[in-house]
């Protein structure tokens, strides 16, 4: 399967070591491709706007380029039959490289190209490393470690937030900040490079594709709406904070708070998932996140933004965790293919979100209509899960 091939009769201590290494490898990979390669754009938007390289409308287009790449990468992985480990390494390295290169140009077209490449690389790495860690850790009966892998993006967001705060204290420009994120991404890639799998199982050419069940279709629809629902506040959270706190450094506090809330959400799922019904938990989490997104519109002040940040953060990775758990319950097919299918839906939702935000700003002069539409999408997604998937 990989460099960490499971051997019958392997000592318990050896199993524990392999499990920990696998968990940390998956976690750090997600920190690099999601935290640095993808979500560093959120604290960068206000800097790039302040430096005159972006407007609020063009920021939505730049974010959309990342999600177009993410969708392209997810669709590609779903059709890959061999060389998964190579795509994982290329995706990890490419994401780190373009994050670093973003610091050497102010050209909008090049920034769009770099975000597109980061999207492809991030999708390759996320889908493959997620499938690999889930398979290995399931073999070692380590469900808590398997769930902990999903804290990687939250830790990455927290790290980008802390770095953004430190750089705001020293008055870094956007280009300098990109270089910092790029160097951190490269450091993370080098840290896990030798621990990445050398090979993964290949899909049998003669294996018949499992038909997509009704339950999986419902999950796909809800997960697509989840991608659409969270992406607007996740993309523009730092900019909204800066609009409330034009003076001082308080605005920089909200993005790491979002990341810490996301990690806390993962830990809550780890602690209680075994006792809760996955379908009901996922449906309720989507509804709660919808409430969090609506809060930033209904309470357009610092208190509303604080409440919204915590709620959306808590639900963000919990929805990802619970959706993957739900996928294993409703599908017996190839895990990597199922993850790729769901990720494609999620990417589609993420792609639509920034485009809707650009239209909202252009025609209505505000993000609020788009945010309310995102909140409604999350409520619909929760309803689809609760009423559409059969109880287990």
Tab-separated table of C-alpha atoms in Angstrom:
chain	number	residue	atom	x	y	z
A	1	UNK	CA	0.000	0.000	0.000
A	2	UNK	CA	2.688	2.464	0.974
A	3	UNK	CA	5.988	2.843	2.724
A	4	UNK	CA	4.052	2.064	5.893
A	5	UNK	CA	2.756	-1.322	4.746
A	6	UNK	CA	0.710	-3.047	7.392
A	7	UNK	CA	2.247	-6.312	8.485
A	8	UNK	CA	0.260	-8.987	10.317
A	9	UNK	CA	1.496	-9.470	13.829
A	10	UNK	CA	3.306	-6.126	13.925
A	11	UNK	CA	4.021	-5.070	17.536
A	12	UNK	CA	1.550	-2.738	19.169
A	13	UNK	CA	4.286	-0.133	19.707
A	14	UNK	CA	5.097	-0.253	15.998
A	15	UNK	CA	1.438	0.145	15.095
A	16	UNK	CA	1.177	3.141	17.401
A	17	UNK	CA	4.203	4.783	15.802
A	18	UNK	CA	2.906	4.233	12.259
A	19	UNK	CA	-0.503	5.610	13.252
A	20	UNK	CA	0.994	8.760	14.777
A	21	UNK	CA	3.305	9.338	11.792
A	22	UNK	CA	0.409	8.833	9.356
A	23	UNK	CA	-1.825	11.221	11.296
A	24	UNK	CA	0.846	13.936	11.497
A	25	UNK	CA	1.757	13.516	7.830
A	26	UNK	CA	-1.858	13.987	6.770
A	27	UNK	CA	-2.351	16.877	9.178
A	28	UNK	CA	0.759	18.801	8.052
A	29	UNK	CA	-0.041	18.170	4.385
A	30	UNK	CA	-3.448	19.780	4.920
A	31	UNK	CA	-1.843	22.666	6.820
A	32	UNK	CA	0.334	23.345	3.767
A	33	UNK	CA	-2.203	22.981	0.954
A	34	UNK	CA	-5.256	24.348	2.773
A	35	UNK	CA	-3.890	26.704	5.417
A	36	UNK	CA	-1.014	28.235	3.452
A	37	UNK	CA	-1.942	27.509	-0.158
A	38	UNK	CA	-5.621	28.292	0.031
A	39	UNK	CA	-6.741	30.161	3.126
A	40	UNK	CA	-3.804	32.551	3.295
A	41	UNK	CA	-5.753	34.493	0.661
A	42	UNK	CA	-8.298	35.582	3.299
A	43	UNK	CA	-5.900	37.731	5.399
A	44	UNK	CA	-4.169	38.754	2.165
A	45	UNK	CA	-7.284	40.344	0.629
A	46	UNK	CA	-7.305	43.453	2.872
A	47	UNK	CA	-3.546	43.850	2.360
A	48	UNK	CA	-3.842	43.544	-1.422
A	49	UNK	CA	-6.749	46.004	-1.450
A	50	UNK	CA	-4.764	48.443	0.718
A	51	UNK	CA	-1.771	48.117	-1.632
A	52	UNK	CA	-4.008	48.903	-4.592
A	53	UNK	CA	-3.717	45.478	-6.261
A	54	UNK	CA	-7.361	44.419	-5.748
A	55	UNK	CA	-10.868	45.750	-5.313
A	56	UNK	CA	-13.557	43.946	-3.320
A	57	UNK	CA	-15.123	42.775	-6.590
A	58	UNK	CA	-11.857	41.547	-8.170
A	59	UNK	CA	-11.026	39.766	-4.892
A	60	UNK	CA	-14.051	37.565	-5.533
A	61	UNK	CA	-12.726	36.734	-8.998
A	62	UNK	CA	-9.277	35.908	-7.588
A	63	UNK	CA	-10.820	33.598	-5.006
A	64	UNK	CA	-12.950	31.968	-7.707
A	65	UNK	CA	-9.814	31.108	-9.708
A	66	UNK	CA	-8.594	29.047	-6.783
A	67	UNK	CA	-11.881	27.184	-6.621
A	68	UNK	CA	-11.948	26.599	-10.372
A	69	UNK	CA	-8.556	24.933	-10.000
A	70	UNK	CA	-9.814	23.012	-6.980
A	71	UNK	CA	-12.794	21.726	-8.950
A	72	UNK	CA	-10.571	20.790	-11.900
A	73	UNK	CA	-8.178	18.917	-9.605
A	74	UNK	CA	-10.990	17.063	-7.854
A	75	UNK	CA	-12.550	15.946	-11.145
A	76	UNK	CA	-9.152	14.843	-12.419
A	77	UNK	CA	-8.354	12.763	-9.331
A	78	UNK	CA	-11.690	10.971	-9.610
A	79	UNK	CA	-10.495	9.573	-12.972
A	80	UNK	CA	-6.904	8.761	-11.989
A	81	UNK	CA	-6.170	5.041	-11.796
A	82	UNK	CA	-2.417	5.019	-11.105
A	83	UNK	CA	0.385	7.249	-9.790
A	84	UNK	CA	-1.670	8.597	-6.875
A	85	UNK	CA	1.405	9.073	-4.694
A	86	UNK	CA	3.093	11.094	-7.439
A	87	UNK	CA	0.066	13.384	-7.805
A	88	UNK	CA	0.053	13.864	-4.027
A	89	UNK	CA	3.692	15.007	-4.014
A	90	UNK	CA	3.310	17.183	-7.116
A	91	UNK	CA	0.212	18.812	-5.652
A	92	UNK	CA	1.952	19.523	-2.351
A	93	UNK	CA	5.063	20.960	-4.014
A	94	UNK	CA	3.153	22.997	-6.627
A	95	UNK	CA	0.954	24.592	-3.967
A	96	UNK	CA	3.974	25.655	-1.915
A	97	UNK	CA	5.775	26.968	-5.014
A	98	UNK	CA	2.977	29.196	-6.346
A	99	UNK	CA	2.300	30.542	-2.849
A	100	UNK	CA	5.921	31.685	-2.753
A	101	UNK	CA	5.854	33.035	-6.330
A	102	UNK	CA	2.797	35.156	-5.487
A	103	UNK	CA	5.175	37.430	-3.592
A	104	UNK	CA	7.100	38.348	-6.738
A	105	UNK	CA	4.282	39.878	-8.804
A	106	UNK	CA	1.432	42.367	-8.552
A	107	UNK	CA	-0.056	41.372	-11.921
A	108	UNK	CA	-3.663	40.309	-11.455
A	109	UNK	CA	-3.497	37.776	-14.305
A	110	UNK	CA	-0.484	36.029	-12.740
A	111	UNK	CA	-2.096	36.041	-9.322
A	112	UNK	CA	-5.150	34.376	-10.878
A	113	UNK	CA	-2.897	31.764	-12.517
A	114	UNK	CA	-1.135	31.047	-9.213
A	115	UNK	CA	-4.453	30.680	-7.376
A	116	UNK	CA	-5.659	28.304	-10.105
A	117	UNK	CA	-2.544	26.115	-9.793
A	118	UNK	CA	-2.816	26.165	-5.999
A	119	UNK	CA	-6.393	24.969	-6.370
A	120	UNK	CA	-5.412	22.013	-8.546
A	121	UNK	CA	-2.512	21.044	-6.306
A	122	UNK	CA	-4.604	21.448	-3.183
A	123	UNK	CA	-7.348	19.163	-4.521
A	124	UNK	CA	-4.841	16.490	-5.556
A	125	UNK	CA	-3.143	16.558	-2.167
A	126	UNK	CA	-6.298	16.797	-0.054
A	127	UNK	CA	-8.190	13.964	-1.725
A	128	UNK	CA	-5.263	11.566	-1.945
A	129	UNK	CA	-3.808	12.220	1.510
A	130	UNK	CA	-7.283	12.020	3.062
A	131	UNK	CA	-8.002	8.674	1.390
A	132	UNK	CA	-4.568	7.322	2.343
A	133	UNK	CA	-4.740	8.363	6.003
A	134	UNK	CA	-8.288	7.058	6.383
A	135	UNK	CA	-7.324	3.660	4.943
A	136	UNK	CA	-4.149	3.297	7.027
A	137	UNK	CA	-5.657	4.501	10.289
A	138	UNK	CA	-8.790	2.384	9.793
A	139	UNK	CA	-6.509	-0.651	9.383
A	140	UNK	CA	-4.898	0.170	12.726
A	141	UNK	CA	-8.281	0.841	14.343
A	142	UNK	CA	-7.379	4.438	15.217
A	143	UNK	CA	-10.619	6.376	14.589
A	144	UNK	CA	-9.619	9.324	16.780
A	145	UNK	CA	-6.377	9.814	14.885
A	146	UNK	CA	-8.292	9.446	11.633
A	147	UNK	CA	-10.630	12.257	12.706
A	148	UNK	CA	-7.731	14.384	13.984
A	149	UNK	CA	-6.304	14.600	10.450
A	150	UNK	CA	-9.176	16.950	9.613
A	151	UNK	CA	-7.860	19.488	12.128
A	152	UNK	CA	-5.058	20.280	9.649
A	153	UNK	CA	-6.923	23.060	7.794
A	154	UNK	CA	-7.998	24.631	11.089
A	155	UNK	CA	-4.442	24.605	12.412
A	156	UNK	CA	-3.300	26.076	9.088
A	157	UNK	CA	-5.891	28.857	9.297
A	158	UNK	CA	-4.804	29.629	12.858
A	159	UNK	CA	-1.188	29.756	11.741
A	160	UNK	CA	-1.959	32.093	8.823
A	161	UNK	CA	-3.926	34.275	11.227
A	162	UNK	CA	-1.069	34.497	13.723
A	163	UNK	CA	1.395	35.236	10.924
A	164	UNK	CA	-0.960	37.885	9.516
A	165	UNK	CA	-1.208	39.533	12.928
A	166	UNK	CA	2.576	39.528	13.394
A	167	UNK	CA	3.078	40.936	9.909
A	168	UNK	CA	0.475	43.644	10.465
A	169	UNK	CA	2.410	44.667	13.580
A	170	UNK	CA	5.524	45.153	11.436
A	171	UNK	CA	3.573	46.738	8.531
A	172	UNK	CA	4.346	44.082	5.917
A	173	UNK	CA	3.043	44.646	2.402
A	174	UNK	CA	1.076	41.940	0.564
A	175	UNK	CA	4.109	40.774	-1.456
A	176	UNK	CA	6.203	40.289	1.680
A	177	UNK	CA	3.375	38.386	3.337
A	178	UNK	CA	3.098	36.007	0.347
A	179	UNK	CA	6.811	35.227	0.736
A	180	UNK	CA	6.330	34.368	4.403
A	181	UNK	CA	3.395	32.046	3.650
A	182	UNK	CA	5.392	30.466	0.816
A	183	UNK	CA	8.434	29.752	2.977
A	184	UNK	CA	6.242	28.239	5.705
A	185	UNK	CA	4.520	26.068	3.078
A	186	UNK	CA	7.868	24.812	1.791
A	187	UNK	CA	9.032	24.066	5.339
A	188	UNK	CA	5.911	21.967	5.944
A	189	UNK	CA	6.319	20.120	2.632
A	190	UNK	CA	9.942	19.266	3.424
A	191	UNK	CA	8.964	18.110	6.913
A	192	UNK	CA	6.586	15.420	5.614
A	193	UNK	CA	8.208	14.601	2.273
A	194	UNK	CA	9.905	11.355	3.354
A	195	UNK	CA	6.823	10.185	5.245
A	196	UNK	CA	4.494	10.491	2.259
A	197	UNK	CA	3.421	7.162	0.726
A	198	UNK	CA	5.560	5.817	-2.107
A	199	UNK	CA	2.573	4.061	-3.634
A	200	UNK	CA	-1.127	3.587	-3.074
A	201	UNK	CA	-3.441	0.798	-4.193
A	202	UNK	CA	-4.528	1.130	-7.816
A	203	UNK	CA	-8.138	0.705	-8.796
A	204	UNK	CA	-8.772	-2.526	-10.633
A	205	UNK	CA	-9.447	-1.887	-14.313
A	206	UNK	CA	-12.181	-4.516	-14.344
A	207	UNK	CA	-13.896	-3.213	-11.228
A	208	UNK	CA	-17.420	-2.084	-12.017
A	209	UNK	CA	-18.328	1.392	-10.797
A	210	UNK	CA	-20.827	1.361	-7.975
A	211	UNK	CA	-23.977	3.262	-8.946
A	212	UNK	CA	-24.444	6.463	-6.977
A	213	UNK	CA	-27.179	5.742	-4.433
A	214	UNK	CA	-29.994	8.093	-3.529
A	215	UNK	CA	-28.438	8.713	-0.129
A	216	UNK	CA	-25.075	9.570	-1.673
A	217	UNK	CA	-26.778	11.957	-4.098
A	218	UNK	CA	-28.435	13.713	-1.161
A	219	UNK	CA	-25.100	13.928	0.628
A	220	UNK	CA	-23.468	15.308	-2.527
A	221	UNK	CA	-26.172	17.990	-2.875
A	222	UNK	CA	-25.849	19.015	0.775
A	223	UNK	CA	-22.037	19.035	0.654
A	224	UNK	CA	-22.150	21.238	-2.449
A	225	UNK	CA	-24.392	23.686	-0.571
A	226	UNK	CA	-21.975	23.511	2.373
A	227	UNK	CA	-19.149	24.604	0.088
A	228	UNK	CA	-21.235	27.512	-1.172
A	229	UNK	CA	-22.473	28.459	2.283
A	230	UNK	CA	-19.222	28.772	4.186
A	231	UNK	CA	-16.923	30.158	1.490
A	232	UNK	CA	-18.157	33.758	1.476
A	233	UNK	CA	-17.531	34.476	5.166
A	234	UNK	CA	-14.344	32.385	5.057
A	235	UNK	CA	-13.036	34.422	2.112
A	236	UNK	CA	-14.087	37.878	3.275
A	237	UNK	CA	-13.898	37.512	7.065
A	238	UNK	CA	-10.662	39.493	7.375
A	239	UNK	CA	-11.978	42.220	5.078
A	240	UNK	CA	-15.206	42.489	7.105
A	241	UNK	CA	-13.145	42.761	10.294
A	242	UNK	CA	-10.970	45.470	8.752
A	243	UNK	CA	-14.067	47.432	7.731
A	244	UNK	CA	-15.213	47.405	11.387
A	245	UNK	CA	-11.816	48.083	12.911
A	246	UNK	CA	-10.031	50.447	10.568
A	247	UNK	CA	-7.655	51.500	13.348
A	248	UNK	CA	-5.538	49.234	15.537
A	249	UNK	CA	-4.798	45.531	15.257
A	250	UNK	CA	-8.067	44.077	16.562
A	251	UNK	CA	-9.178	43.104	13.042
A	252	UNK	CA	-6.289	40.613	12.818
A	253	UNK	CA	-7.751	38.717	15.795
A	254	UNK	CA	-10.745	37.300	13.927
A	255	UNK	CA	-8.981	35.029	11.416
A	256	UNK	CA	-6.940	33.019	13.983
A	257	UNK	CA	-10.120	32.859	16.081
A	258	UNK	CA	-11.845	31.255	13.099
A	259	UNK	CA	-9.032	28.686	12.842
A	260	UNK	CA	-9.076	27.883	16.558
A	261	UNK	CA	-12.855	27.475	16.417
A	262	UNK	CA	-12.450	25.069	13.488
A	263	UNK	CA	-9.973	22.950	15.485
A	264	UNK	CA	-12.350	23.009	18.472
A	265	UNK	CA	-15.130	21.748	16.199
A	266	UNK	CA	-12.980	18.792	15.133
A	267	UNK	CA	-12.220	17.960	18.766
A	268	UNK	CA	-15.929	18.082	19.631
A	269	UNK	CA	-16.722	15.627	16.849
A	270	UNK	CA	-13.919	13.335	18.027
A	271	UNK	CA	-15.284	13.456	21.579
A	272	UNK	CA	-18.973	12.889	20.790
A	273	UNK	CA	-19.292	11.370	17.301
A	274	UNK	CA	-19.429	7.777	18.592
A	275	UNK	CA	-22.476	8.625	20.712
A	276	UNK	CA	-24.362	10.655	18.098
A	277	UNK	CA	-26.283	9.813	14.950
A	278	UNK	CA	-24.197	10.999	11.987
A	279	UNK	CA	-27.174	12.063	9.879
A	280	UNK	CA	-28.762	14.173	12.613
A	281	UNK	CA	-25.406	15.631	13.692
A	282	UNK	CA	-24.537	16.671	10.139
A	283	UNK	CA	-27.969	18.170	9.500
A	284	UNK	CA	-27.870	20.181	12.731
A	285	UNK	CA	-24.317	21.388	12.090
A	286	UNK	CA	-25.316	22.691	8.653
A	287	UNK	CA	-28.309	24.502	10.141
A	288	UNK	CA	-26.174	26.031	12.905
A	289	UNK	CA	-23.586	27.223	10.396
A	290	UNK	CA	-26.376	28.802	8.359
A	291	UNK	CA	-27.398	30.701	11.496
A	292	UNK	CA	-23.788	31.807	11.941
A	293	UNK	CA	-23.583	33.171	8.400
A	294	UNK	CA	-26.891	35.016	8.810
A	295	UNK	CA	-25.705	36.531	12.102
A	296	UNK	CA	-23.054	38.646	10.397
A	297	UNK	CA	-25.851	40.285	8.358
A	298	UNK	CA	-28.505	40.516	11.081
A	299	UNK	CA	-25.965	41.900	13.583
A	300	UNK	CA	-23.608	44.045	11.465
A	301	UNK	CA	-21.371	45.049	14.364
A	302	UNK	CA	-18.375	43.709	16.248
A	303	UNK	CA	-20.508	41.459	18.465
A	304	UNK	CA	-22.240	39.924	15.447
A	305	UNK	CA	-18.940	39.321	13.683
A	306	UNK	CA	-17.507	37.681	16.805
A	307	UNK	CA	-20.496	35.344	17.200
A	308	UNK	CA	-20.510	34.566	13.486
A	309	UNK	CA	-16.773	33.817	13.430
A	310	UNK	CA	-17.020	31.306	16.272
A	311	UNK	CA	-20.150	29.549	14.948
A	312	UNK	CA	-18.939	29.274	11.345
A	313	UNK	CA	-15.514	28.123	12.528
A	314	UNK	CA	-16.914	25.441	14.831
A	315	UNK	CA	-19.054	24.042	12.019
A	316	UNK	CA	-16.527	24.359	9.158
A	317	UNK	CA	-14.359	21.245	9.589
A	318	UNK	CA	-17.037	19.413	11.589
A	319	UNK	CA	-19.154	19.377	8.433
A	320	UNK	CA	-16.218	17.978	6.465
A	321	UNK	CA	-15.596	15.293	9.102
A	322	UNK	CA	-19.229	14.286	9.438
A	323	UNK	CA	-19.751	14.273	5.668
A	324	UNK	CA	-16.845	11.865	5.165
A	325	UNK	CA	-18.203	9.684	7.971
A	326	UNK	CA	-21.655	9.812	6.370
A	327	UNK	CA	-20.096	8.864	3.017
A	328	UNK	CA	-18.628	5.699	4.519
A	329	UNK	CA	-22.053	4.824	5.917
A	330	UNK	CA	-24.014	5.320	2.682
A	331	UNK	CA	-21.458	3.977	0.179
A	332	UNK	CA	-19.528	0.731	-0.060
A	333	UNK	CA	-17.572	1.768	-3.165
A	334	UNK	CA	-14.031	2.994	-3.668
A	335	UNK	CA	-13.235	5.467	-0.884
A	336	UNK	CA	-10.962	7.705	-2.975
A	337	UNK	CA	-13.587	7.935	-5.720
A	338	UNK	CA	-16.316	8.817	-3.211
A	339	UNK	CA	-14.102	11.467	-1.577
A	340	UNK	CA	-13.291	12.892	-5.021
A	341	UNK	CA	-16.997	13.012	-5.940
A	342	UNK	CA	-17.899	14.867	-2.752
A	343	UNK	CA	-14.907	17.190	-3.077
A	344	UNK	CA	-15.988	18.039	-6.632
A	345	UNK	CA	-19.391	19.072	-5.312
A	346	UNK	CA	-17.821	21.076	-2.500
A	347	UNK	CA	-15.502	22.777	-5.005
A	348	UNK	CA	-18.449	23.648	-7.221
A	349	UNK	CA	-20.163	25.336	-4.291
A	350	UNK	CA	-16.966	27.188	-3.412
A	351	UNK	CA	-16.612	28.356	-7.006
A	352	UNK	CA	-20.151	29.733	-7.148
A	353	UNK	CA	-19.729	31.610	-3.855
A	354	UNK	CA	-17.111	34.216	-4.891
A	355	UNK	CA	-18.834	34.733	-8.249
A	356	UNK	CA	-22.090	35.469	-6.428
A	357	UNK	CA	-20.202	37.854	-4.129
A	358	UNK	CA	-18.776	39.745	-7.118
A	359	UNK	CA	-22.249	40.082	-8.641
A	360	UNK	CA	-23.673	41.160	-5.278
A	361	UNK	CA	-21.022	43.874	-4.845
A	362	UNK	CA	-21.241	45.002	-8.479
A	363	UNK	CA	-25.027	45.282	-8.745
A	364	UNK	CA	-26.147	45.827	-5.152
A	365	UNK	CA	-23.060	47.450	-3.647
A	366	UNK	CA	-22.873	45.038	-0.720
A	367	UNK	CA	-21.914	41.501	0.307
A	368	UNK	CA	-24.988	41.145	2.509
A	369	UNK	CA	-27.396	39.730	-0.128
A	370	UNK	CA	-24.816	37.093	-1.068
A	371	UNK	CA	-24.271	36.202	2.606
A	372	UNK	CA	-28.003	35.753	3.164
A	373	UNK	CA	-28.165	33.488	0.111
A	374	UNK	CA	-25.248	31.482	1.534
A	375	UNK	CA	-27.059	31.120	4.861
A	376	UNK	CA	-30.189	29.893	3.056
A	377	UNK	CA	-28.082	27.357	1.149
A	378	UNK	CA	-26.768	25.887	4.396
A	379	UNK	CA	-30.289	25.604	5.820
A	380	UNK	CA	-31.419	23.804	2.656
A	381	UNK	CA	-28.387	21.512	2.869
A	382	UNK	CA	-29.226	20.547	6.446
A	383	UNK	CA	-32.831	19.849	5.448
A	384	UNK	CA	-31.678	17.623	2.560
A	385	UNK	CA	-29.561	15.559	4.944
A	386	UNK	CA	-32.286	15.231	7.584
A	387	UNK	CA	-35.219	14.475	5.295
A	388	UNK	CA	-33.440	12.942	2.275
A	389	UNK	CA	-31.114	10.339	3.785
A	390	UNK	CA	-32.611	7.247	5.330
A	391	UNK	CA	-32.111	6.887	9.066
A	392	UNK	CA	-29.419	4.419	10.134
